[in-house]
Amino acid sequence: MGPIGAVRISIPNNYQNLAQLILLHNHEAKTAEYTIHFNLESEKLRWIEAVSQPSSENPNEIIYEEWDCPQVQCIRSYCAQQTDEISLEETDVL
């Protein structure tokens, strides 16, 4: 038996490159769960990397907590190479 309110879904065997995204608090302060299909394994891995909390094997590197969002200013322009990237101009603030 699964958790209360759990929904079992049936996924056909021919579906590959699936990932589950769980948002702990959405705009309504509710948990939201999504199963996402990617066309390519590389797409799936890029998105998992993009939404995962960073980690480092370098003990001197500072990794900020999820709640701590420092701003940075671009020092040079960058032209997006992939569809999931953004182009940046010098002095843009992120």
mmCIF file of N, CA and C in Angstrom, residues 3-68:
data_model
loop_
_atom_site.group_PDB
_atom_site.id
_atom_site.type_symbol
_atom_site.label_atom_id
_atom_site.label_comp_id
_atom_site.label_asym_id
_atom_site.label_seq_id
_atom_site.Cartn_x
_atom_site.Cartn_y
_atom_site.Cartn_z
ATOM 1 N N PRO A 3 1.479 5.649 0.042
ATOM 2 C CA PRO A 3 1.052 6.726 0.926
ATOM 3 C C PRO A 3 -0.378 7.167 0.624
ATOM 4 N N ILE A 4 -1.026 7.760 1.602
ATOM 5 C CA ILE A 4 -2.391 8.256 1.416
ATOM 6 C C ILE A 4 -2.396 9.272 0.280
ATOM 7 N N GLY A 5 -3.323 9.124 -0.615
ATOM 8 C CA GLY A 5 -3.432 10.048 -1.741
ATOM 9 C C GLY A 5 -2.526 9.688 -2.908
ATOM 10 N N ALA A 6 -1.749 8.614 -2.775
ATOM 11 C CA ALA A 6 -0.853 8.226 -3.866
ATOM 12 C C ALA A 6 -1.671 7.728 -5.047
ATOM 13 N N VAL A 7 -1.200 8.022 -6.229
ATOM 14 C CA VAL A 7 -1.875 7.589 -7.445
ATOM 15 C C VAL A 7 -0.922 6.676 -8.199
ATOM 16 N N ARG A 8 -1.401 5.496 -8.536
ATOM 17 C CA ARG A 8 -0.576 4.584 -9.327
ATOM 18 C C ARG A 8 -0.859 4.856 -10.800
ATOM 19 N N ILE A 9 0.211 4.981 -11.555
ATOM 20 C CA ILE A 9 0.036 5.170 -12.985
ATOM 21 C C ILE A 9 0.721 4.026 -13.716
ATOM 22 N N SER A 10 0.192 3.696 -14.859
ATOM 23 C CA SER A 10 0.764 2.641 -15.679
ATOM 24 C C SER A 10 1.499 3.295 -16.845
ATOM 25 N N ILE A 11 2.783 2.960 -16.979
ATOM 26 C CA ILE A 11 3.591 3.533 -18.045
ATOM 27 C C ILE A 11 3.913 2.428 -19.040
ATOM 28 N N PRO A 12 3.590 2.632 -20.318
ATOM 29 C CA PRO A 12 3.898 1.608 -21.319
ATOM 30 C C PRO A 12 5.390 1.285 -21.346
ATOM 31 N N ASN A 13 5.726 0.042 -21.682
ATOM 32 C CA ASN A 13 7.116 -0.408 -21.696
ATOM 33 C C ASN A 13 7.987 0.337 -22.699
ATOM 34 N N ASN A 14 7.398 0.890 -23.753
ATOM 35 C CA ASN A 14 8.201 1.549 -24.779
ATOM 36 C C ASN A 14 8.602 2.981 -24.407
ATOM 37 N N TYR A 15 8.179 3.467 -23.256
ATOM 38 C CA TYR A 15 8.580 4.802 -22.818
ATOM 39 C C TYR A 15 9.932 4.717 -22.142
ATOM 40 N N GLN A 16 10.852 5.535 -22.603
ATOM 41 C CA GLN A 16 12.178 5.607 -22.015
ATOM 42 C C GLN A 16 12.457 7.053 -21.645
ATOM 43 N N ASN A 17 13.535 7.260 -20.933
ATOM 44 C CA ASN A 17 13.988 8.603 -20.570
ATOM 45 C C ASN A 17 12.941 9.369 -19.768
ATOM 46 N N LEU A 18 12.392 8.714 -18.752
ATOM 47 C CA LEU A 18 11.422 9.350 -17.868
ATOM 48 C C LEU A 18 12.128 9.862 -16.622
ATOM 49 N N ALA A 19 11.615 10.937 -16.070
ATOM 50 C CA ALA A 19 12.118 11.469 -14.806
ATOM 51 C C ALA A 19 10.923 11.944 -13.999
ATOM 52 N N GLN A 20 11.048 11.849 -12.691
ATOM 53 C CA GLN A 20 9.989 12.334 -11.812
ATOM 54 C C GLN A 20 10.474 13.609 -11.148
ATOM 55 N N LEU A 21 9.682 14.668 -11.252
ATOM 56 C CA LEU A 21 9.989 15.954 -10.639
ATOM 57 C C LEU A 21 8.988 16.188 -9.525
ATOM 58 N N ILE A 22 9.482 16.425 -8.319
ATOM 59 C CA ILE A 22 8.614 16.693 -7.177
ATOM 60 C C ILE A 22 8.933 18.087 -6.666
ATOM 61 N N LEU A 23 7.952 18.976 -6.743
ATOM 62 C CA LEU A 23 8.088 20.329 -6.207
ATOM 63 C C LEU A 23 7.494 20.316 -4.810
ATOM 64 N N LEU A 24 8.325 20.549 -3.811
ATOM 65 C CA LEU A 24 7.852 20.441 -2.439
ATOM 66 C C LEU A 24 6.856 21.527 -2.079
ATOM 67 N N HIS A 25 7.030 22.716 -2.607
ATOM 68 C CA HIS A 25 6.069 23.795 -2.357
ATOM 69 C C HIS A 25 5.913 24.600 -3.634
ATOM 70 N N ASN A 26 4.757 24.488 -4.249
ATOM 71 C CA ASN A 26 4.507 25.285 -5.439
ATOM 72 C C ASN A 26 3.919 26.636 -5.029
ATOM 73 N N HIS A 27 3.408 27.391 -5.980
ATOM 74 C CA HIS A 27 2.880 28.724 -5.697
ATOM 75 C C HIS A 27 1.683 28.703 -4.747
ATOM 76 N N GLU A 28 1.045 27.545 -4.560
ATOM 77 C CA GLU A 28 -0.075 27.422 -3.621
ATOM 78 C C GLU A 28 0.350 26.722 -2.331
ATOM 79 N N ALA A 29 1.663 26.588 -2.113
ATOM 80 C CA ALA A 29 2.225 25.911 -0.937
ATOM 81 C C ALA A 29 1.805 24.446 -0.868
ATOM 82 N N LYS A 30 1.638 23.829 -2.027
ATOM 83 C CA LYS A 30 1.279 22.413 -2.108
ATOM 84 C C LYS A 30 2.393 21.647 -2.812
ATOM 85 N N THR A 31 2.462 20.359 -2.519
ATOM 86 C CA THR A 31 3.408 19.497 -3.217
ATOM 87 C C THR A 31 2.829 19.134 -4.581
ATOM 88 N N ALA A 32 3.667 19.182 -5.600
ATOM 89 C CA ALA A 32 3.242 18.819 -6.955
ATOM 90 C C ALA A 32 4.229 17.800 -7.507
ATOM 91 N N GLU A 33 3.715 16.740 -8.125
ATOM 92 C CA GLU A 33 4.559 15.692 -8.695
ATOM 93 C C GLU A 33 4.283 15.575 -10.186
ATOM 94 N N TYR A 34 5.351 15.462 -10.956
ATOM 95 C CA TYR A 34 5.242 15.349 -12.405
ATOM 96 C C TYR A 34 6.125 14.211 -12.893
ATOM 97 N N THR A 35 5.654 13.462 -13.874
ATOM 98 C CA THR A 35 6.484 12.504 -14.592
ATOM 99 C C THR A 35 6.735 13.121 -15.960
ATOM 100 N N ILE A 36 8.003 13.283 -16.291
ATOM 101 C CA ILE A 36 8.382 13.991 -17.511
ATOM 102 C C ILE A 36 9.067 13.019 -18.466
ATOM 103 N N HIS A 37 8.677 13.088 -19.737
ATOM 104 C CA HIS A 37 9.303 12.259 -20.774
ATOM 105 C C HIS A 37 10.247 13.125 -21.597
ATOM 106 N N PHE A 38 11.463 12.638 -21.790
ATOM 107 C CA PHE A 38 12.447 13.332 -22.613
ATOM 108 C C PHE A 38 12.708 12.500 -23.863
ATOM 109 N N ASN A 39 12.951 13.160 -24.978
ATOM 110 C CA ASN A 39 13.221 12.443 -26.224
ATOM 111 C C ASN A 39 14.561 11.717 -26.186
ATOM 112 N N LEU A 40 15.536 12.307 -25.519
ATOM 113 C CA LEU A 40 16.880 11.735 -25.471
ATOM 114 C C LEU A 40 17.357 11.585 -24.037
ATOM 115 N N GLU A 41 18.173 10.579 -23.791
ATOM 116 C CA GLU A 41 18.775 10.384 -22.466
ATOM 117 C C GLU A 41 19.606 11.604 -22.076
ATOM 118 N N SER A 42 20.323 12.191 -23.044
ATOM 119 C CA SER A 42 21.155 13.360 -22.743
ATOM 120 C C SER A 42 20.303 14.541 -22.286
ATOM 121 N N GLU A 43 19.109 14.724 -22.874
ATOM 122 C CA GLU A 43 18.192 15.777 -22.425
ATOM 123 C C GLU A 43 17.790 15.551 -20.976
ATOM 124 N N LYS A 44 17.436 14.318 -20.658
ATOM 125 C CA LYS A 44 17.028 13.983 -19.293
ATOM 126 C C LYS A 44 18.153 14.285 -18.313
ATOM 127 N N LEU A 45 19.365 13.868 -18.628
ATOM 128 C CA LEU A 45 20.500 14.092 -17.730
ATOM 129 C C LEU A 45 20.804 15.575 -17.552
ATOM 130 N N ARG A 46 20.669 16.358 -18.620
ATOM 131 C CA ARG A 46 20.904 17.812 -18.512
ATOM 132 C C ARG A 46 19.884 18.464 -17.587
ATOM 133 N N TRP A 47 18.611 18.068 -17.701
ATOM 134 C CA TRP A 47 17.579 18.644 -16.845
ATOM 135 C C TRP A 47 17.753 18.205 -15.396
ATOM 136 N N ILE A 48 18.116 16.955 -15.177
ATOM 137 C CA ILE A 48 18.361 16.494 -13.806
ATOM 138 C C ILE A 48 19.498 17.297 -13.195
ATOM 139 N N GLU A 49 20.554 17.524 -13.963
ATOM 140 C CA GLU A 49 21.674 18.322 -13.463
ATOM 141 C C GLU A 49 21.242 19.761 -13.178
ATOM 142 N N ALA A 50 20.385 20.307 -14.043
ATOM 143 C CA ALA A 50 19.955 21.700 -13.882
ATOM 144 C C ALA A 50 19.113 21.919 -12.627
ATOM 145 N N VAL A 51 18.303 20.942 -12.238
ATOM 146 C CA VAL A 51 17.423 21.138 -11.085
ATOM 147 C C VAL A 51 17.948 20.500 -9.803
ATOM 148 N N SER A 52 19.090 19.825 -9.873
ATOM 149 C CA SER A 52 19.655 19.197 -8.674
ATOM 150 C C SER A 52 20.511 20.190 -7.903
ATOM 151 N N GLN A 53 20.544 20.005 -6.592
ATOM 152 C CA GLN A 53 21.386 20.858 -5.765
ATOM 153 C C GLN A 53 22.844 20.540 -6.079
ATOM 154 N N PRO A 54 23.673 21.563 -6.281
ATOM 155 C CA PRO A 54 25.072 21.316 -6.630
ATOM 156 C C PRO A 54 25.849 20.701 -5.472
ATOM 157 N N SER A 55 26.887 19.968 -5.820
ATOM 158 C CA SER A 55 27.789 19.418 -4.814
ATOM 159 C C SER A 55 29.207 19.545 -5.351
ATOM 160 N N SER A 56 30.170 19.451 -4.454
ATOM 161 C CA SER A 56 31.556 19.591 -4.860
ATOM 162 C C SER A 56 32.430 18.638 -4.065
ATOM 163 N N GLU A 57 33.431 18.100 -4.729
ATOM 164 C CA GLU A 57 34.408 17.270 -4.034
ATOM 165 C C GLU A 57 35.551 18.124 -3.504
ATOM 166 N N ASN A 58 35.587 19.401 -3.882
ATOM 167 C CA ASN A 58 36.607 20.329 -3.407
ATOM 168 C C ASN A 58 36.145 20.917 -2.074
ATOM 169 N N PRO A 59 36.825 20.595 -0.964
ATOM 170 C CA PRO A 59 36.382 21.087 0.347
ATOM 171 C C PRO A 59 36.488 22.603 0.509
ATOM 172 N N ASN A 60 37.254 23.271 -0.353
ATOM 173 C CA ASN A 60 37.413 24.726 -0.257
ATOM 174 C C ASN A 60 36.376 25.496 -1.073
ATOM 175 N N GLU A 61 35.594 24.777 -1.883
ATOM 176 C CA GLU A 61 34.585 25.438 -2.705
ATOM 177 C C GLU A 61 33.333 25.705 -1.884
ATOM 178 N N ILE A 62 32.773 26.894 -2.032
ATOM 179 C CA ILE A 62 31.558 27.264 -1.302
ATOM 180 C C ILE A 62 30.343 26.914 -2.155
ATOM 181 N N ILE A 63 29.485 26.071 -1.619
ATOM 182 C CA ILE A 63 28.214 25.739 -2.264
ATOM 183 C C ILE A 63 27.118 26.340 -1.397
ATOM 184 N N TYR A 64 26.306 27.195 -1.982
ATOM 185 C CA TYR A 64 25.266 27.869 -1.221
ATOM 186 C C TYR A 64 24.099 26.934 -0.939
ATOM 187 N N GLU A 65 23.435 27.173 0.159
ATOM 188 C CA GLU A 65 22.229 26.420 0.501
ATOM 189 C C GLU A 65 21.122 26.772 -0.488
ATOM 190 N N GLU A 66 20.120 25.900 -0.585
ATOM 191 C CA GLU A 66 19.008 26.120 -1.511
ATOM 192 C C GLU A 66 18.315 27.456 -1.268
ATOM 193 N N TRP A 67 18.214 27.875 -0.016
ATOM 194 C CA TRP A 67 17.481 29.092 0.321
ATOM 195 C C TRP A 67 18.328 30.340 0.114
ATOM 196 N N ASP A 68 19.623 30.197 -0.063
ATOM 197 C CA ASP A 68 20.533 31.333 -0.187
ATOM 198 C C ASP A 68 20.796 31.588 -1.666
#
